[in-house]
Amino acid sequence: MLELRDVQVIFDGFRALDGVDLTVPEGELRFLIGPNGAGKTTLIDVITGLTRPAAGSVRFGGADLVGRKEHQIVRMGVGRTFQTSVVFEALTVVENLDLAATFRKPLWSLTRRRDGVSEAVEEALVRTGLEELAERSAGVLSHGQRQWLEIGMLLAQRPKLLLLDEPVAGMSKDERERTGELLTEIADDHTVIVVEHDMEFLRRHASVVTVLHEGKVLVEGSVDQVSADPRVQEVYLGRRASDAVGNRP
Amino acid sequence: EPAAQSSEIKVGLLHSLSGTMAISEVTVRDAELLAIEEINKAGGVLGKKLVPVVEDGASDWPTFAEKATKLIRQDKVATVFGGWTSASRKAMLPVFERYKALLWYPVQYEGLESSPYIFYTGATTNQQIIPGLDYLKEQGKKKLFLVGSDYVFPRTANKIIKAYAAANGMEILGEEYTPLGHTEYSTLVNKVTGAKPDAVFNTLNGDSNVAFFKQLKSAGATAESMPVLSVSIAEEEVTGIGVDNIVGQPVAWNYYQTTETPANEAFVKAYKARYGAGKVTSDPMEAGYNAVYLWAEAVKKAGTTEVEAVKKAAPGIALERPEGLVTIDGENQHMYKTARIGIIQPDGLIKQVWDSGKPIKPDPYLKGYPWAASLSAG
Amino acid sequence: MLSVTGLESGYGRARVLFGVSLEVGPGQLVCVMGRNGVGKTTLLNTVMGVLPATAGTVTFDGRDVTRLKPHERVRLGMGYVPQGHQCFPQLSVLGNLLVTVEAAKQPRSAVDEALDVFPALKPLLKRSAGHLSGGQQQQLAMARALVTRPRMLILDEPTEGIQPSIIVEIEAAIERLHASGLAVLLVEQYLDIALRLADTFVILDGGHVVRTGAAGDLHKEDVRRLLAV
Amino acid sequence: MIRRHLPFATVAVIALVAAPLLLEPFRLGLLAKYLCYAIVALGIGLAWGKGGMLTLGQGVFFGLGGYSMAMYLKLTEAGAGGLPDFMVWSGVETLPALWVPFANPVFALGMAVLGPVAIALILGTLVFRQRVRGAYFAILTQALAAAMVILLVGQQGLTGGTNGMTNFFELFGQDLAEDSTQRGLYLVVASVLGVLYLATRQLVNSRYGRLLVAVRDGEDRVRFLGYDPALVKTVTFAVSAGMAGLAGALFVPVVGIISPALLGVVPSLELVVAVAVGGRHALAGAVLGAVVMGYAKTAFSEQFADGWLYLQGALFILVMTLAPKGIAGISRSIAGRLRHARAT
Amino acid sequence: MTAFVNQLPIGLSIGAVLLLIALGLTFTFGQMGVINMAHGSFIMAGAYTAYLLQDFVLALPAAFVVAGAMGLVLERLAIRHLYGRPLDTLLLTWGVSLVLQQLARDLFGAPNVQVTAPSWLSGGVGILPYNRLFIMGLAVAGVVGVWFYLTRTGLGRRTQAVVQNRQLAATSGIDTGRVDMLTFFIGSGLAGVAGVAVTLIGPVGPALGDYYIVDAFLVVVAGGLGQLRGAVLAALGLGLLNSYAEFWSDASLAKVIVFAVIIAFLQIRPQGMFVLRSRALT
Ligand SMILES: Nc1ncnc2c1ncn2[C@@H]1O[C@H](COP(=O)(O)OP(=O)(O)OP(=O)(O)O)[C@@H](O)[C@H]1O
Ligand SMILES: Nc1ncnc2c1ncn2[C@@H]1O[C@H](COP(=O)(O)OP(=O)(O)OP(=O)(O)O)[C@@H](O)[C@H]1O
Ligand SMILES: NC(N)=O
Ligand SMILES: [Mg+2]
Ligand SMILES: [Mg+2]
């Protein structure tokens, strides 16, 4: 279970997060939306140790995450993807995934050659549909393929809490669908937080949605509740847009 | 093929042609080449022509050792003329001793050495530093400040100076070292001027001298108020420092371009004819030039270039050289040399103001100086 | 306005585009579609001169620009918004706009016009662009293309990472610009936006054009099938 | 399997059998020297080529190894009062305490490797934990080299100052002047290089090697895969430092001198350049580069004592601009093109 | 005591020299990310320009042009192939510096040459000679000029844009090639000016650049890459540190102390005094 209490993040006087409380129970697929610049990515940064909050607490499975180093937090079972995907271009797709899968092994044991593909990696390959690209170097991937690889690396890590920052941006419709199903499936026994702007995607896959605005939680509720909320329409969906976008085929 | 049967004799010239020391060593190499040309023109040695094999020590001591090995083992040269810094000599010494080959080293140095395979044609301490101190004492300079580059020659020289001072009622107000190539002297100048010495004894080497004298001059110090006696600044360096910055300052050497001997007249003329009228001659150049002649003379005497024979023939060889009579001392393979104090003139040349009258017997371990007993103890 | 014929390009020895041809008439909006990795970005990058064309030609406004440098193409009136919300991270938002407006030799007023299209940027002008959120950066990227006052816009997934209300505004802005005579070459994943905006479609697959035609001629289901994995 | 090891085996046979038979002792000594540099280059290839840590101070570690060995050698033959020659003329009267344990060869050899490793671990822990990297790390290590030289030069009584230490006579009872000793040393150096090469190759081909590359290309991202990049870098840096130290220890009996000039900014840079010329992305490239550059420097300076720097400079410029991946890159792209041609 | 007080202006003047030699690097290294080992050679070229002209005042602009032109040629012929690979440029430019140094040796001879300082620079106020004051003035002028260029001109902004995202700059209409050339011209030109200035206080010879290059990089690194105010503070700080450390110990130890302090300092500020933080991962 993830629990944030009164989290504050201040950049040069600018309040990016301003007293955020958030509780996500185990096995939930939580969607996080909000206007550009609302603080969604910053929230993920705080949980994963990239940004240190000025105040507040972040607890995961009972342990306090604030002040821990990034890799320690990962080792506690918290994984994430990045809004702008970063993969290791000099390594092949499999090697990228394998690296993600082996961090629990002691460093000295890594001095052996990898032989074959581990189960976690195989699974990640299949789930992301990257099998055919497995031996290609990640540097040649297109934008969307990189997004998939990011997701694959997250899966291969086998974390307890998954944080995905706009995972379907740049994906085609079918792929969005596939991602949505994947996330729902994972959320059975994991905690998943997804940041997304695609309302249709939300409608199809979200149950609980938290809306962030100017560093604060604006509302929390089901997709319908949230999209009916006038404040959400005002700052996020747009009055005219709430229908237009909502009515996408 | 064995050198003896060929019509040529190969000799090695090993100086820094690149790196920081090139500034000084290139001209020494040039002087040595001049000597070789002259000897060849006069019929060579034992009827054979000298063929120089030039290598670059690159201001890097291990390279000196490597190139010395190459000259000896690959080129099989009859002898090598080379080196400038004591560090380069120390690096070459084991090579020459190992392969029983000959090195002629042309620069003044700190003494306390006499390798059986090296001939030292520059001054040892009792032919330069001690006369320099005698001169300062004579001038009534009792409080000295010592400034030097951070390596073996200045540090050893300063130890000698301190021992001399203790024995002669002089006071050492300070002793400062800077890394080779150091160029920021404002703090040091502040320390020196703050200590108000009667004179400074300068064992800085290379480019640092330029920075030191420029910055000393800017600070208002003059040769009258605070003379700086240098032992590593010759005619060549004066141009680079800028005559304005150093005019009137004393230096100690065995030779100046202005030294009045018939041999020097010819040397200066030949050097300028060969390398340009604007060029100057200096003590290390002359010592390198001499080295070639001294070796040639020893070979003639021995009738062979074979090393042990040459070593045996060399002691006692005496030649009239540009600096006057130079004699090889059989005891330590150093030279008898005349010490000279000079003052830098506005034209950039050095005018002699004092000399030792006759060549001084080399005494690298200062055995003849009771006050120096502790120095050579090791 | 823009005509691409037999274009081939790729990365090193790996060829990605195999003889792509397409036409964007004056004031026309052409939408390039295709699954991930089919070569859409590669196509746009080659059109802009970021990647050299190994064969084929690109003509803009009747002029062969195949060998021109990217900045020369910009100065001819091609405005480009690359994929992935790129910016000059250490310049301020205003600095990002100014440097572009100056490079394109346009008056300062172009900046104000662009800011009117993206009012969300106004309070951020002094911030370092690198500190902006992804969506803010994407808006900045669009604004930067506008300040060059292009005669043709080349957009690679411009709505990526942008909140719904602003997507609508971007769509409206593109429509407006298009209506005012600007030619547009658009890569877009939101099918409905593409369908609403485009005059013509080009569908890429494996570096080949597999389908092209007027918006009206293409059926949505048809397109979907071609885009399906 | 056999195919993969064939090139290595060929080179090993040439190096261990053919070279000692064919080369004159002087040339064989030079080759031994280049191979010492190649060991350092191997470490640089690992740290820089694979790990992205451009270390411009590798000479420091090389020097520490060299000085450890030199101290041992000096003590085995010290004259009056057990003092090395330079201490005598520097006026040192009793052997400094620091020197005492170096009379033991095991300690000296151990220090030659562990000293650099320890320093690299300390420095690495400090700077990598603070995420000092890229050009900062490069300039910092360069400063370290500069500082080290000044420190060594300033402690004349302890280190021999600018002169360094030279004039060694024997190693483990073998006369260093003998050609046979030198041949033996050559074989030792070549074997050490071979073993280290195989070990390093194993390392870079392992998962650890992939991790290292990942750290090079995206240190921050690696953190989010659960690894501590500072640890990975520190360990790698220490390994490369240990190699440099060992190389230094071998260098001293081979070349017969160690001096601050060997570990300053310029020699450190020269080694990095050698790696770049050989091709830093391949370990074989690093080794090859060190040998080629060592040979080129000797050959150029012997042929053109006056203008060899032009040739050396021109060589870097040409390689860096025309073949940025170095000799290894050229051969790889030729191989690639051949394969491509055969395939089509 | 006076000697101690004297160290303050001395420290500042050492700082000014450091700043002057590092100023050009804030362009080529700080802005363009080129670890330009040839910077020292451009300083040397400036000094030899002064030697050839033997007119100190005229030499300042002339050296700017001469060194700038050399930088420009270097950029066009070689460096432009290496953008985005800063560590490779280090090796390339080092090769260039070897060649230039040897060239100087062949053209002007191995020994040092003399540049006559103008007579109005002899004398001084208090401990500071006029020539030191002149260098301080020149450093101030240089800083102001560079600051103005980088922050107040479109060219400066374009320079930054190209460094931060070369491809985006090109597709934003910036002629990246021209910007590179200009930046390199100015950075190298500034080195040339510094070269003229150091003829007042140091040797003029082929190895001139070697004496300054390491210090120049340290200033830029300690200040924070491309950070002008960082370079200014770092230069002055290092100057003062150097002056007092040398006063209390000696020149060798002072250098070691300076290095140690820089390493310690980077523990606190790993990217130098001033950093522009970016959210992007590397
Ligand atoms: N390092 C930083 N320095 C200054 N401001 C920052 C920094 N990081 C984030 N911000 C600001 O904090 C706010 C929140 O940014 P964040 O990236 O969290 O937004 P977001 O909700 O993820 O938006 P988007 O949907 O566009 O990705 C933005 O206004 C951004 O400019
Ligand atoms: N830098 C590169 N080097 C080598 N190959 C590349 C590179 N960039 C892309 N590719 C390859 O080129 C093909 C086309 O890539 P491109 O980026 O043009 O796709 P795209 O259609 O834009 O995809 P997306 O919708 O994911 O953005 C892909 O298969 C990719 O693997
Ligand atoms: N012998 C000298 N001057 O080093
Ligand atoms: Mg975001
Ligand atoms: Mg794309």
Tab-separated table of N, CA and C in Angstrom, chain D residues 30-125:
chain	number	residue	atom	x	y	z
D	30	LEU	N	61.839	-2.711	-25.932
D	30	LEU	CA	60.851	-1.680	-26.278
D	30	LEU	C	59.457	-2.292	-26.355
D	31	LEU	N	59.377	-3.457	-26.971
D	31	LEU	CA	58.069	-4.098	-27.088
D	31	LEU	C	57.509	-4.397	-25.690
D	32	ALA	N	58.387	-4.838	-24.804
D	32	ALA	CA	57.930	-5.088	-23.435
D	32	ALA	C	57.375	-3.811	-22.830
D	33	LYS	N	58.031	-2.695	-23.126
D	33	LYS	CA	57.550	-1.418	-22.614
D	33	LYS	C	56.158	-1.106	-23.179
D	34	TYR	N	56.007	-1.307	-24.490
D	34	TYR	CA	54.684	-1.023	-25.085
D	34	TYR	C	53.624	-1.919	-24.444
D	35	LEU	N	54.006	-3.143	-24.174
D	35	LEU	CA	53.021	-4.063	-23.592
D	35	LEU	C	52.638	-3.627	-22.180
D	36	CYS	N	53.603	-3.038	-21.461
D	36	CYS	CA	53.242	-2.468	-20.156
D	36	CYS	C	52.190	-1.389	-20.341
D	37	TYR	N	52.430	-0.535	-21.324
D	37	TYR	CA	51.428	0.497	-21.600
D	37	TYR	C	50.098	-0.134	-22.013
D	38	ALA	N	50.200	-1.244	-22.729
D	38	ALA	CA	48.977	-1.901	-23.190
D	38	ALA	C	48.133	-2.370	-22.002
D	39	ILE	N	48.824	-2.761	-20.923
D	39	ILE	CA	48.065	-3.177	-19.737
D	39	ILE	C	47.301	-1.995	-19.175
D	40	VAL	N	47.969	-0.847	-19.127
D	40	VAL	CA	47.261	0.355	-18.668
D	40	VAL	C	46.101	0.650	-19.615
D	41	ALA	N	46.386	0.541	-20.912
D	41	ALA	CA	45.363	0.850	-21.913
D	41	ALA	C	44.148	-0.066	-21.754
D	42	LEU	N	44.411	-1.296	-21.407
D	42	LEU	CA	43.316	-2.236	-21.193
D	42	LEU	C	42.386	-1.706	-20.099
D	43	GLY	N	43.003	-1.223	-19.036
D	43	GLY	CA	42.215	-0.645	-17.944
D	43	GLY	C	41.452	0.587	-18.400
D	44	ILE	N	42.101	1.405	-19.219
D	44	ILE	CA	41.416	2.604	-19.718
D	44	ILE	C	40.272	2.190	-20.639
D	45	GLY	N	40.541	1.167	-21.457
D	45	GLY	CA	39.487	0.676	-22.341
D	45	GLY	C	38.268	0.232	-21.553
D	46	LEU	N	38.546	-0.381	-20.420
D	46	LEU	CA	37.436	-0.830	-19.565
D	46	LEU	C	36.719	0.380	-18.946
D	47	ALA	N	37.501	1.262	-18.318
D	47	ALA	CA	36.890	2.375	-17.581
D	47	ALA	C	36.256	3.395	-18.518
D	48	TRP	N	36.950	3.700	-19.598
D	48	TRP	CA	36.464	4.745	-20.493
D	48	TRP	C	35.600	4.165	-21.596
D	49	GLY	N	36.158	3.203	-22.311
D	49	GLY	CA	35.449	2.648	-23.448
D	49	GLY	C	34.126	2.029	-23.046
D	50	LYS	N	34.180	1.233	-21.986
D	50	LYS	CA	32.944	0.570	-21.574
D	50	LYS	C	32.189	1.379	-20.525
D	51	GLY	N	32.926	1.971	-19.601
D	51	GLY	CA	32.255	2.636	-18.489
D	51	GLY	C	32.092	4.132	-18.639
D	52	GLY	N	32.656	4.703	-19.699
D	52	GLY	CA	32.474	6.129	-19.929
D	52	GLY	C	33.224	7.043	-18.979
D	53	MET	N	34.107	6.476	-18.157
D	53	MET	CA	34.864	7.332	-17.240
D	53	MET	C	36.175	7.707	-17.909
D	54	LEU	N	36.263	8.899	-18.405
D	54	LEU	CA	37.499	9.306	-19.072
D	54	LEU	C	38.508	9.667	-18.003
D	55	THR	N	39.417	8.766	-17.741
D	55	THR	CA	40.382	9.040	-16.705
D	55	THR	C	41.664	9.582	-17.320
D	56	LEU	N	41.948	10.821	-17.000
D	56	LEU	CA	43.155	11.460	-17.510
D	56	LEU	C	44.263	11.389	-16.480
D	57	GLY	N	44.056	10.591	-15.457
D	57	GLY	CA	45.060	10.508	-14.406
D	57	GLY	C	45.549	9.087	-14.198
D	58	GLN	N	45.440	8.279	-15.240
D	58	GLN	CA	45.827	6.883	-15.066
D	58	GLN	C	47.312	6.759	-14.767
D	59	GLY	N	48.083	7.752	-15.218
D	59	GLY	CA	49.513	7.756	-14.914
D	59	GLY	C	49.778	7.727	-13.425
D	60	VAL	N	48.884	8.277	-12.637
D	60	VAL	CA	49.065	8.289	-11.190
D	60	VAL	C	49.135	6.865	-10.662
D	61	PHE	N	48.226	6.043	-11.125
D	61	PHE	CA	48.194	4.664	-10.651
D	61	PHE	C	49.392	3.880	-11.186
D	62	PHE	N	49.681	4.128	-12.443
D	62	PHE	CA	50.856	3.540	-13.062
D	62	PHE	C	52.090	3.904	-12.234
D	63	GLY	N	52.174	5.157	-11.891
D	63	GLY	CA	53.316	5.643	-11.134
D	63	GLY	C	53.395	5.020	-9.749
D	64	LEU	N	52.256	4.902	-9.095
D	64	LEU	CA	52.270	4.310	-7.759
D	64	LEU	C	52.797	2.884	-7.814
D	65	GLY	N	52.347	2.158	-8.839
D	65	GLY	CA	52.852	0.808	-9.015
D	65	GLY	C	54.342	0.820	-9.280
D	66	GLY	N	54.740	1.727	-10.151
D	66	GLY	CA	56.148	1.833	-10.503
D	66	GLY	C	57.011	2.200	-9.310
D	67	TYR	N	56.559	3.162	-8.543
D	67	TYR	CA	57.344	3.587	-7.384
D	67	TYR	C	57.438	2.468	-6.349
D	68	SER	N	56.343	1.717	-6.161
D	68	SER	CA	56.400	0.617	-5.200
D	68	SER	C	57.508	-0.362	-5.597
D	69	MET	N	57.495	-0.711	-6.883
D	69	MET	CA	58.489	-1.650	-7.374
D	69	MET	C	59.886	-1.052	-7.259
D	70	ALA	N	60.005	0.203	-7.636
D	70	ALA	CA	61.314	0.860	-7.616
D	70	ALA	C	61.861	0.914	-6.193
D	71	MET	N	60.982	1.133	-5.227
D	71	MET	CA	61.428	1.195	-3.840
D	71	MET	C	62.011	-0.154	-3.429
D	72	TYR	N	61.313	-1.201	-3.840
D	72	TYR	CA	61.833	-2.532	-3.535
D	72	TYR	C	63.204	-2.737	-4.184
D	73	LEU	N	63.286	-2.416	-5.465
D	73	LEU	CA	64.546	-2.634	-6.185
D	73	LEU	C	65.674	-1.821	-5.566
D	74	LYS	N	65.351	-0.589	-5.188
D	74	LYS	CA	66.384	0.268	-4.603
D	74	LYS	C	66.882	-0.327	-3.296
D	75	LEU	N	65.957	-0.893	-2.533
D	75	LEU	CA	66.350	-1.398	-1.222
D	75	LEU	C	67.177	-2.672	-1.325
D	76	THR	N	66.952	-3.462	-2.393
D	76	THR	CA	67.715	-4.702	-2.498
D	76	THR	C	69.185	-4.416	-2.759
D	77	GLU	N	69.474	-3.239	-3.265
D	77	GLU	CA	70.856	-2.990	-3.649
D	77	GLU	C	71.416	-1.756	-2.967
D	78	ALA	N	70.677	-1.274	-1.957
D	78	ALA	CA	71.104	-0.048	-1.306
D	78	ALA	C	72.508	-0.218	-0.745
D	79	GLY	N	73.267	0.861	-0.845
D	79	GLY	CA	74.660	0.814	-0.433
D	79	GLY	C	74.815	1.116	1.040
D	80	ALA	N	75.750	2.007	1.324
D	80	ALA	CA	76.114	2.335	2.699
D	80	ALA	C	74.890	2.683	3.538
D	81	GLY	N	74.764	2.036	4.684
D	81	GLY	CA	73.713	2.359	5.644
D	81	GLY	C	72.338	1.985	5.144
D	82	GLY	N	72.256	1.150	4.114
D	82	GLY	CA	70.967	0.722	3.604
D	82	GLY	C	70.178	1.840	2.935
D	83	LEU	N	70.876	2.884	2.529
D	83	LEU	CA	70.178	4.002	1.902
D	83	LEU	C	70.316	3.951	0.383
D	84	PRO	N	69.240	4.170	-0.342
D	84	PRO	CA	69.334	4.287	-1.796
D	84	PRO	C	70.210	5.489	-2.171
D	85	ASP	N	70.815	5.401	-3.361
D	85	ASP	CA	71.767	6.442	-3.781
D	85	ASP	C	71.208	7.862	-3.688
D	86	PHE	N	69.971	8.037	-4.150
D	86	PHE	CA	69.469	9.415	-4.202
D	86	PHE	C	69.271	10.003	-2.799
D	87	MET	N	68.999	9.130	-1.828
D	87	MET	CA	68.840	9.641	-0.466
D	87	MET	C	70.180	10.155	0.049
D	88	VAL	N	71.213	9.466	-0.359
D	88	VAL	CA	72.537	9.888	0.063
D	88	VAL	C	72.817	11.295	-0.444
D	89	TRP	N	72.601	11.500	-1.727
D	89	TRP	CA	72.920	12.848	-2.218
D	89	TRP	C	71.831	13.866	-1.905
D	90	SER	N	70.698	13.402	-1.406
D	90	SER	CA	69.691	14.361	-0.934
D	90	SER	C	69.881	14.667	0.539
D	91	GLY	N	70.869	14.036	1.159
D	91	GLY	CA	71.156	14.351	2.550
D	91	GLY	C	70.253	13.639	3.544
D	92	VAL	N	69.564	12.594	3.118
D	92	VAL	CA	68.744	11.819	4.060
D	92	VAL	C	69.666	10.860	4.807
D	93	GLU	N	69.497	10.780	6.117
D	93	GLU	CA	70.447	9.967	6.869
D	93	GLU	C	69.905	8.611	7.334
D	94	THR	N	68.633	8.559	7.638
D	94	THR	CA	68.079	7.246	7.977
D	94	THR	C	66.937	6.930	7.037
D	95	LEU	N	66.740	5.659	6.806
D	95	LEU	CA	65.701	5.237	5.881
D	95	LEU	C	64.330	5.664	6.416
D	96	PRO	N	63.555	6.399	5.629
D	96	PRO	CA	62.233	6.831	6.095
D	96	PRO	C	61.344	5.619	6.397
D	97	ALA	N	60.511	5.764	7.394
D	97	ALA	CA	59.670	4.637	7.842
D	97	ALA	C	58.806	4.107	6.694
D	98	LEU	N	58.359	5.012	5.862
D	98	LEU	CA	57.512	4.615	4.729
D	98	LEU	C	58.197	3.575	3.856
D	99	TRP	N	59.515	3.677	3.808
D	99	TRP	CA	60.267	2.798	2.918
D	99	TRP	C	60.451	1.399	3.483
D	100	VAL	N	60.473	1.302	4.800
D	100	VAL	CA	60.915	0.058	5.435
D	100	VAL	C	60.190	-1.189	4.915
D	101	PRO	N	58.851	-1.197	4.889
D	101	PRO	CA	58.197	-2.445	4.460
D	101	PRO	C	58.457	-2.815	3.014
D	102	PHE	N	58.896	-1.857	2.217
D	102	PHE	CA	59.080	-2.155	0.792
D	102	PHE	C	60.298	-3.040	0.534
D	103	ALA	N	61.051	-3.321	1.570
D	103	ALA	CA	62.155	-4.253	1.391
D	103	ALA	C	61.612	-5.655	1.116
D	104	ASN	N	60.374	-5.872	1.501
D	104	ASN	CA	59.737	-7.156	1.259
D	104	ASN	C	59.066	-7.164	-0.114
D	105	PRO	N	59.504	-8.075	-0.999
D	105	PRO	CA	58.963	-8.025	-2.365
D	105	PRO	C	57.465	-8.274	-2.423
D	106	VAL	N	56.974	-9.123	-1.529
D	106	VAL	CA	55.532	-9.412	-1.560
D	106	VAL	C	54.756	-8.149	-1.210
D	107	PHE	N	55.254	-7.469	-0.186
D	107	PHE	CA	54.590	-6.219	0.193
D	107	PHE	C	54.655	-5.215	-0.954
D	108	ALA	N	55.828	-5.090	-1.561
D	108	ALA	CA	55.998	-4.100	-2.633
D	108	ALA	C	55.078	-4.403	-3.803
D	109	LEU	N	55.049	-5.654	-4.219
D	109	LEU	CA	54.182	-6.013	-5.344
D	109	LEU	C	52.713	-5.833	-4.967
D	110	GLY	N	52.395	-6.240	-3.732
D	110	GLY	CA	51.022	-6.057	-3.262
D	110	GLY	C	50.632	-4.593	-3.287
D	111	MET	N	51.513	-3.757	-2.809
D	111	MET	CA	51.206	-2.326	-2.790
D	111	MET	C	51.087	-1.754	-4.195
D	112	ALA	N	51.891	-2.318	-5.098
D	112	ALA	CA	51.844	-1.817	-6.475
D	112	ALA	C	50.437	-1.944	-7.044
D	113	VAL	N	49.739	-2.974	-6.626
D	113	VAL	CA	48.375	-3.167	-7.131
D	113	VAL	C	47.350	-2.598	-6.146
D	114	LEU	N	47.521	-2.937	-4.884
D	114	LEU	CA	46.491	-2.544	-3.916
D	114	LEU	C	46.527	-1.048	-3.596
D	115	GLY	N	47.700	-0.457	-3.668
D	115	GLY	CA	47.789	0.999	-3.443
D	115	GLY	C	46.890	1.745	-4.426
D	116	PRO	N	47.109	1.544	-5.730
D	116	PRO	CA	46.224	2.197	-6.699
D	116	PRO	C	44.759	1.827	-6.502
D	117	VAL	N	44.511	0.559	-6.212
D	117	VAL	CA	43.119	0.141	-6.015
D	117	VAL	C	42.506	0.921	-4.853
D	118	ALA	N	43.261	1.021	-3.761
D	118	ALA	CA	42.726	1.726	-2.594
D	118	ALA	C	42.453	3.186	-2.915
D	119	ILE	N	43.406	3.819	-3.585
D	119	ILE	CA	43.204	5.236	-3.905
D	119	ILE	C	42.013	5.415	-4.835
D	120	ALA	N	41.906	4.522	-5.818
D	120	ALA	CA	40.774	4.617	-6.741
D	120	ALA	C	39.457	4.379	-6.008
D	121	LEU	N	39.473	3.471	-5.061
D	121	LEU	CA	38.239	3.217	-4.310
D	121	LEU	C	37.843	4.462	-3.518
D	122	ILE	N	38.833	5.063	-2.886
D	122	ILE	CA	38.517	6.259	-2.082
D	122	ILE	C	38.043	7.394	-2.991
D	123	LEU	N	38.848	7.668	-4.003
D	123	LEU	CA	38.482	8.760	-4.904
D	123	LEU	C	37.146	8.481	-5.577
D	124	GLY	N	36.998	7.243	-6.042
D	124	GLY	CA	35.763	6.877	-6.728
D	124	GLY	C	34.554	7.022	-5.818
D	125	THR	N	34.705	6.537	-4.597
D	125	THR	CA	33.582	6.653	-3.676
D	125	THR	C	33.216	8.117	-3.482
